[in-house]
N, CA and C of each residue as an Amber inpcrd file, in Angstrom:
protein
   429
-216.6880000  79.7140000  54.7120000-217.2720000  78.7500000  53.8100000
-216.1970000  78.0630000  52.9700000-215.1560000  78.8040000  52.5760000
-214.1000000  78.2130000  51.7540000-213.3650000  77.1200000  52.5240000
-213.0550000  77.3770000  53.7860000-212.3680000  76.3530000  54.5750000
-213.2690000  75.1560000  54.8360000-214.5400000  75.3830000  55.0350000
-215.4740000  74.2680000  55.2300000-215.5250000  73.3960000  53.9800000
-215.5300000  74.0220000  52.8010000-215.5370000  73.2540000  51.5520000
-214.2540000  72.4430000  51.4130000-213.1380000  73.0330000  51.7900000
-211.8700000  72.3130000  51.7430000-211.8800000  71.1380000  52.7140000
-212.3740000  71.3590000  53.9120000-212.3940000  70.2890000  54.9100000
-213.2980000  69.1340000  54.4980000-214.2670000  69.3940000  53.6440000
-215.1240000  68.3210000  53.1470000-214.3210000  67.3190000  52.3200000
-213.1550000  67.7340000  51.8180000-212.2820000  66.8390000  51.0490000
-211.3920000  65.9930000  51.9510000-211.5060000  66.1860000  53.2520000
-210.7940000  65.4030000  54.2750000-209.2620000  65.5560000  54.2590000
-208.7510000  66.7980000  54.1740000-207.2960000  66.9630000  54.3160000
-206.9220000  66.8500000  55.7980000-205.6410000  66.8680000  56.0600000
-205.1740000  66.9100000  57.4420000-205.5800000  68.2840000  58.0010000
-206.4950000  68.3450000  58.9500000-206.9960000  69.6400000  59.4270000
-205.9680000  70.4570000  60.2000000-204.8360000  69.8690000  60.5350000
-203.7940000  70.6170000  61.2390000-202.8000000  71.2570000  60.2760000
-203.0040000  71.0430000  58.9670000-202.0550000  71.5460000  57.9750000
-202.7690000  72.3390000  56.8790000-203.6510000  73.2410000  57.2780000
-204.3880000  74.0470000  56.3050000-203.6500000  75.3490000  56.0240000
-203.4720000  75.6290000  54.7420000-202.8090000  76.8590000  54.3160000
-203.5290000  77.4030000  53.1020000-203.3730000  78.6920000  52.8800000
-203.9050000  79.3340000  51.6780000-202.7560000  80.0210000  50.9640000
-202.7100000  79.8390000  49.6520000-201.6990000  80.5070000  48.8310000
-202.4050000  81.1240000  47.6400000-201.9570000  82.3030000  47.2370000
-202.5550000  82.9410000  46.0840000-201.5840000  83.8850000  45.4080000
-201.7990000  84.0600000  44.1060000-200.9970000  84.9400000  43.2810000
-201.9110000  86.0060000  42.7010000-201.4500000  87.2550000  42.6650000
-202.1910000  88.3660000  42.0700000-203.5410000  88.5330000  42.7820000
-204.6620000  88.4290000  42.0790000-205.9660000  88.5560000  42.7460000
-206.1740000  87.4320000  43.7560000-205.5760000  86.2760000  43.4970000
-205.6330000  85.1870000  44.4780000-204.8750000  85.5410000  45.7490000
-203.8220000  86.3500000  45.6130000-203.0970000  86.8320000  46.7880000
-203.9690000  87.7450000  47.6220000-204.7860000  88.5470000  46.9420000
-205.7510000  89.3920000  47.6540000-206.8010000  88.5100000  48.3380000
-207.2280000  87.4400000  47.6510000-208.2170000  86.5290000  48.2380000
-207.6810000  85.8830000  49.5010000-206.3940000  85.5920000  49.5370000
-205.7850000  85.0280000  50.7420000-205.9300000  86.0130000  51.9060000
-205.6390000  87.2810000  51.6550000-205.7780000  88.3000000  52.7050000
-207.2360000  88.4060000  53.1390000-208.1520000  88.3690000  52.1860000
-209.5750000  88.4220000  52.5290000-209.9800000  87.2030000  53.3680000
-209.4520000  86.0320000  53.0330000-209.7500000  84.8230000  53.8050000
-209.2600000  84.9730000  55.2470000-208.1330000  85.6180000  55.4210000
-207.6160000  85.8420000  56.7710000-208.5730000  86.6770000  57.6100000
-209.2990000  87.5750000  56.9480000-210.2400000  88.4330000  57.6690000
-211.3540000  87.6370000  58.3390000-211.5680000  86.4010000  57.8890000
-212.6040000  85.5760000  58.5160000-212.2500000  85.2510000  59.9580000
-210.9590000  85.3270000  60.2720000-210.5160000  85.0380000  61.6310000
-210.5390000  83.5670000  61.9730000-210.6600000  82.7110000  60.9850000
-210.7680000  81.2740000  61.2300000-209.4370000  80.7180000  61.7300000
-209.3840000  80.1960000  62.9570000-208.1210000  79.7140000  63.5250000
-207.6340000  78.4070000  62.9120000-208.4350000  77.7650000  62.0620000
-207.9980000  76.5010000  61.4400000-206.9370000  76.7440000  60.3690000
-206.8600000  77.9590000  59.8560000-205.8720000  78.2840000  58.8380000
-204.5310000  78.5110000  59.5210000-203.5610000  77.6450000  59.2580000
-202.2710000  77.7140000  59.9460000-201.2780000  78.6310000  59.2500000
-201.4180000  78.7630000  57.9170000-200.4490000  79.5750000  57.1760000
-201.1220000  80.1990000  55.9700000-200.5590000  81.3250000  55.5480000
-201.0510000  82.0140000  54.3570000-199.8630000  82.6250000  53.6300000
-199.8890000  82.5200000  52.2950000-198.8390000  83.1020000  51.4650000
-199.4970000  83.8650000  50.3310000-199.1230000  85.1250000  50.1900000
-199.6320000  85.9720000  49.1110000-198.4570000  86.3910000  48.2330000
-198.4730000  85.9310000  46.9750000-197.4510000  86.3060000  45.9970000
-197.9930000  87.4700000  45.1720000-197.2920000  88.5720000  45.1740000
-197.6760000  89.8040000  44.4750000-199.1950000  89.9840000  44.4550000
-199.7860000  89.8540000  45.6520000-201.2290000  90.0290000  45.7890000
-201.6300000  91.4690000  45.5450000-202.7110000  91.6560000  44.8230000
-203.2090000  93.0050000  44.5480000-203.8080000  93.5450000  45.8420000
-203.2000000  94.5760000  46.3640000-203.6430000  95.1580000  47.6260000
-203.9380000  96.6340000  47.4280000-204.8070000  97.1290000  48.2740000
-205.1170000  98.5530000  48.2370000-205.1000000  99.0720000  49.6720000
-205.6440000 100.2320000  49.8730000-205.6400000 100.8280000  51.2130000
-206.8750000 100.4820000  52.0210000-207.6840000  99.5320000  51.5680000
-208.8760000  99.1880000  52.3390000-208.4500000  98.6000000  53.6780000
-209.1940000  98.8980000  54.7090000-208.7760000  98.4680000  56.0440000
-208.8720000  96.9560000  56.2320000-207.9050000  96.4470000  56.9320000
-207.9300000  95.0590000  57.3920000-208.4480000  95.1330000  58.8230000
-209.7540000  95.2420000  58.9630000-210.3310000  95.5870000  60.2530000
-210.6610000  94.4020000  61.1450000-210.4670000  93.1920000  60.6680000
-210.7380000  92.0160000  61.5040000-209.4140000  91.4610000  61.9980000
-209.3470000  91.1030000  63.2670000-208.0910000  90.5370000  63.7630000
-207.8290000  89.1780000  63.1380000-206.6000000  88.9690000  62.7000000
-206.2240000  87.6870000  62.1400000-205.9490000  86.7170000  63.2800000
-206.1870000  85.4360000  63.0710000-205.8940000  84.4690000  64.1350000
-204.4110000  84.5050000  64.4940000-204.1250000  84.5020000  65.7760000
-202.7400000  84.5460000  66.2360000-201.9640000  83.3100000  65.7920000
-202.6680000  82.2330000  65.5040000-202.0130000  80.9920000  65.1080000
-201.6860000  80.9330000  63.6210000-202.1620000  81.8810000  62.8490000
-201.9250000  81.8770000  61.4070000-200.6640000  82.6650000  61.0870000
-199.7210000  82.0000000  60.4120000-198.4870000  82.6450000  59.9750000
-198.6950000  83.1790000  58.5720000-198.3670000  84.4460000  58.3550000
-198.6410000  85.1220000  57.0940000-197.3250000  85.5270000  56.4300000
-197.2320000  85.2600000  55.1250000-196.0840000  85.6860000  54.3370000
-196.6050000  86.4270000  53.1120000-196.1480000  87.6600000  52.9310000
-196.4940000  88.4490000  51.7470000-195.2100000  88.7270000  50.9750000
-195.2250000  88.4080000  49.6820000-194.0530000  88.5400000  48.8240000
-194.3910000  89.5300000  47.7010000-193.6360000  90.6130000  47.6240000
-193.9600000  91.6630000  46.6570000-192.7040000  92.2030000  45.9930000
-192.9220000  92.8230000  44.8500000-191.8550000  93.5390000  44.1670000
-191.9510000  95.0170000  44.4910000-190.8330000  95.6650000  44.6140000
-190.8800000  97.0890000  44.9810000-191.2780000  97.9910000  43.8120000
-191.4310000  97.4290000  42.6090000-191.9000000  98.2050000  41.4570000
-193.2910000  97.7550000  41.0180000-194.0340000  97.1460000  41.9320000
-195.3750000  96.6530000  41.6250000-196.3830000  97.7870000  41.7950000
-196.9590000  98.2900000  40.7040000-197.8910000  99.4090000  40.8250000
-199.2450000  99.0120000  41.4120000-199.5040000  97.7160000  41.5490000
-200.7820000  97.2600000  42.0910000-200.7300000  97.1100000  43.6070000
-199.5810000  97.4000000  44.1670000-199.4060000  97.4180000  45.6180000
-198.6680000  98.7100000  45.9450000-199.3850000  99.8250000  45.8610000
-198.7070000 101.1120000  45.9680000-198.2010000 101.4470000  47.3690000
-198.7760000 100.8070000  48.4030000-198.4100000 101.2250000  49.7540000
-198.1330000 100.0140000  50.6510000-196.9680000  99.4290000  50.4920000
-196.5900000  98.3100000  51.3590000-196.4730000  98.7550000  52.8090000
-196.1410000 100.0320000  53.0210000-196.0710000 100.5460000  54.3840000
-197.4410000 100.4730000  55.0570000-198.5100000 100.6560000  54.2840000
-199.8670000 100.5690000  54.8200000-200.1740000  99.1310000  55.2470000
-199.8110000  98.1720000  54.4060000-200.0110000  96.7580000  54.7470000
-199.2400000  96.4120000  56.0210000-197.9910000  96.8380000  56.0940000
-197.1630000  96.5620000  57.2670000-197.7860000  97.1640000  58.5280000
-198.2320000  98.3940000  58.4430000-198.8280000  99.0590000  59.6040000
-200.1010000  98.3430000  60.0600000-200.9240000  97.9240000  59.1070000
-202.1580000  97.2260000  59.4780000-201.8570000  95.8680000  60.1150000
-200.8940000  95.1550000  59.5670000-200.5300000  93.8480000  60.1460000
-200.0420000  94.0290000  61.5830000-199.2430000  95.0550000  61.7950000
-198.7590000  95.3200000  63.1560000-199.9160000  95.6830000  64.0760000
-200.8120000  96.5290000  63.5900000-201.9570000  96.9520000  64.3930000
-202.8200000  95.7510000  64.8030000-202.9400000  94.7730000  63.9130000
-203.7580000  93.5880000  64.1890000-202.9880000  92.5020000  64.9380000
-201.7300000  92.7810000  65.2650000-200.8740000  91.8210000  65.9720000
-200.7520000  90.5110000  65.2040000-200.6950000  90.6180000  63.8810000
-200.5770000  89.4390000  63.0250000-199.1530000  88.8950000  63.0780000
-199.0390000  87.5950000  62.9260000-197.7370000  86.9440000  62.8010000
-197.3970000  86.9490000  61.3120000-196.6060000  87.9260000  60.8890000
-196.3920000  88.0940000  59.4510000-194.9410000  88.3770000  59.1120000
-194.6040000  88.0240000  57.8820000-193.3370000  88.3960000  57.2720000
-193.6730000  89.0470000  55.9410000-193.0110000  90.1240000  55.6450000
-193.1930000  90.8460000  54.3880000-191.8350000  90.9130000  53.7060000
-191.7490000  90.3090000  52.5250000-190.5140000  90.3370000  51.7570000
-190.7390000  91.1220000  50.4780000-189.8440000  92.0610000  50.2300000
-189.9540000  92.9240000  49.0610000-188.6960000  92.7320000  48.2180000
-188.8970000  92.3940000  46.9520000-187.7860000  92.1270000  46.0500000
-187.4900000  93.3670000  45.2180000-186.2390000  93.8050000  45.2680000
-185.8230000  95.0080000  44.5510000-186.0060000  94.8360000  43.0450000
-186.5600000  95.8510000  42.4330000-186.7570000  95.9450000  40.9850000
-187.7460000  94.9400000  40.4130000-188.4270000  94.1720000  41.2510000
-189.4240000  93.2240000  40.7560000-190.7460000  93.9590000  40.5330000
-191.4290000  93.5830000  39.4590000-192.6990000  94.1970000  39.0990000
-193.8360000  93.2380000  39.4420000-195.0210000  93.5660000  38.9750000
-196.1590000  92.6950000  39.2400000-196.0440000  91.4250000  38.4000000
-196.3860000  90.3170000  39.0050000-196.3420000  89.0380000  38.3090000
-194.9500000  88.4610000  38.1920000-194.0260000  88.8880000  39.0320000
-192.6230000  88.5070000  38.8910000-192.3710000  87.0010000  38.9790000
-193.3260000  86.2210000  39.5090000-193.1260000  84.7710000  39.6120000
-193.6030000  84.0130000  38.3770000-194.2570000  84.6930000  37.4570000
-194.8700000  84.0410000  36.3040000-193.9830000  84.1970000  35.0610000
-193.3740000  83.0950000  34.5710000-192.5060000  83.2030000  33.3950000
-193.2030000  83.7910000  32.1650000-194.5040000  83.6270000  32.0450000
-195.2280000  84.1770000  30.9050000-195.1950000  85.7050000  30.8930000
-194.9290000  86.3140000  32.0330000-194.8620000  87.7810000  32.0750000
-193.6840000  88.3180000  31.2700000-192.7100000  87.4720000  30.9670000
-191.5940000  87.9150000  30.1300000-192.0760000  88.2980000  28.7400000
-193.2340000  87.7890000  28.3460000-193.8130000  88.1030000  27.0360000
-194.7280000  89.3210000  27.0820000-195.0360000  89.7940000  28.2630000
-195.9380000  90.9280000  28.4310000-195.1780000  92.2150000  28.1350000
-195.7050000  93.0260000  27.2450000-195.0120000  94.2550000  26.8600000
-195.3040000  95.4400000  27.7760000-196.2580000  95.2620000  28.6910000
-196.5730000  96.3550000  29.6160000-195.4710000  96.4480000  30.6720000
-194.9930000  97.6690000  30.9530000-193.8700000  97.8210000  31.8930000
-194.2150000  97.4560000  33.3370000-195.4940000  97.3710000  33.6570000
-195.9010000  97.0290000  35.0260000-195.6740000  95.5510000  35.3430000
-195.4350000  94.7500000  34.3000000-195.3110000  93.3090000  34.4470000
-193.9680000  92.8270000  33.9150000-193.3810000  91.8490000  34.6060000
-192.1820000  91.1920000  34.0940000-191.8750000  89.9820000  34.9680000
-191.2270000  89.0320000  34.3850000-190.7650000  87.8520000  35.1200000
-189.3730000  88.1450000  35.6490000-189.1270000  87.7680000  36.8890000
-187.8110000  87.9450000  37.5060000-187.4090000  86.5920000  38.0800000
-186.5450000  85.8900000  37.3510000-186.1840000  84.5240000  37.7450000
-185.6110000  84.4650000  39.1590000-184.7080000  85.3580000  39.4540000
-184.0860000  85.3500000  40.7860000-185.1260000  85.5750000  41.8830000
-185.9530000  86.6030000  41.7170000-186.9790000  86.8980000  42.7310000
-187.9850000  85.7540000  42.8250000-188.3640000  85.1720000  41.6860000
-189.3250000  84.0670000  41.6930000-188.7640000  82.8590000  42.4390000
-187.5010000  82.5440000  42.1770000-186.8640000  81.3940000  42.8420000
-186.7680000  81.6290000  44.3440000-186.3290000  82.8170000  44.7240000
-186.2270000  83.1210000  46.1540000-187.5980000  83.1540000  46.8230000
-188.5950000  83.7080000  46.1420000-189.9400000  83.7770000  46.7140000
-190.4630000  82.3720000  47.0010000-190.2580000  81.4570000  46.0610000
-190.7380000  80.0910000  46.2710000-190.0100000  79.4280000  47.4370000
-188.6960000  79.6500000  47.5360000-187.9230000  79.0900000  48.6630000
-188.4370000  79.6430000  49.9960000-188.6940000  80.9360000  50.0390000
-189.2400000  81.5310000  51.2600000-190.6130000  80.9440000  51.5850000
-191.4400000  80.7460000  50.5700000-192.7690000  80.1730000  50.7940000
-192.6590000  78.7570000  51.3510000-191.7670000  77.9570000  50.7880000
-191.5790000  76.5940000  51.2920000-191.1160000  76.6040000  52.7440000
-190.1710000  77.4690000  53.0580000-189.6650000  77.5610000  54.4330000
-190.7580000  78.0620000  55.3740000-191.5470000  79.0000000  54.8950000
-192.6390000  79.5500000  55.6950000-193.6470000  78.4580000  56.0510000
-194.0230000  77.6550000  55.0670000-194.9730000  76.5670000  55.3180000
-194.3700000  75.5070000  56.2350000-193.1110000  75.1600000  56.0230000
-192.4580000  74.1790000  56.8890000-192.4470000  74.6660000  58.3340000
-192.1680000  75.9410000  58.5130000-192.1450000  76.5090000  59.8580000
-193.5390000  76.5300000  60.4840000-194.5340000  76.8980000  59.6900000
-195.9090000  76.9720000  60.2060000-196.4370000  75.5980000  60.6050000
-196.0070000  74.5510000  59.9120000-196.5020000  73.2080000  60.1890000
-195.5830000  72.3990000  61.0980000-194.4850000  72.9940000  61.5400000
-193.5670000  72.2770000  62.4180000-194.2160000  72.0340000  63.7710000
-193.8990000  70.9180000  64.3830000-194.4400000  70.6700000  65.7160000
-193.9830000  71.7630000  66.6890000-194.8150000  72.1140000  67.6540000
-194.4120000  73.1390000  68.6310000-193.1750000  72.6990000  69.3970000
-192.3330000  73.6680000  69.6990000-191.1220000  73.3430000  70.4670000
-191.2510000  73.7970000  71.9010000
């Protein structure tokens, strides 16, 4: 339903992507479970993930990028995510930034006093560059 609502706005249907941060990053993963082949790319920035099964096969045409910090307590088992992506034969890249916490791309997290959150300029800059490259690759004409 989400992709149908987006298509009602008349975007280029060959260039559909989903991006989300935190709970929106989880929503991106949930959207992938729909198996809709119109989604060409997906990017999840420090998406809140748990051990719930990803039991629906993702479209083989959808390129997935997950960007996480290795000190993010809201993603306790990146190995579980990796194993599930492999099991589903997903086209995915998983990048983990050393010492980055939850919300590492959000400059406002520098004001958050909770140790689970912090802004990491280097990780945020690199994550955005990887996301841009990921989208460019996903939308590149076939070779």
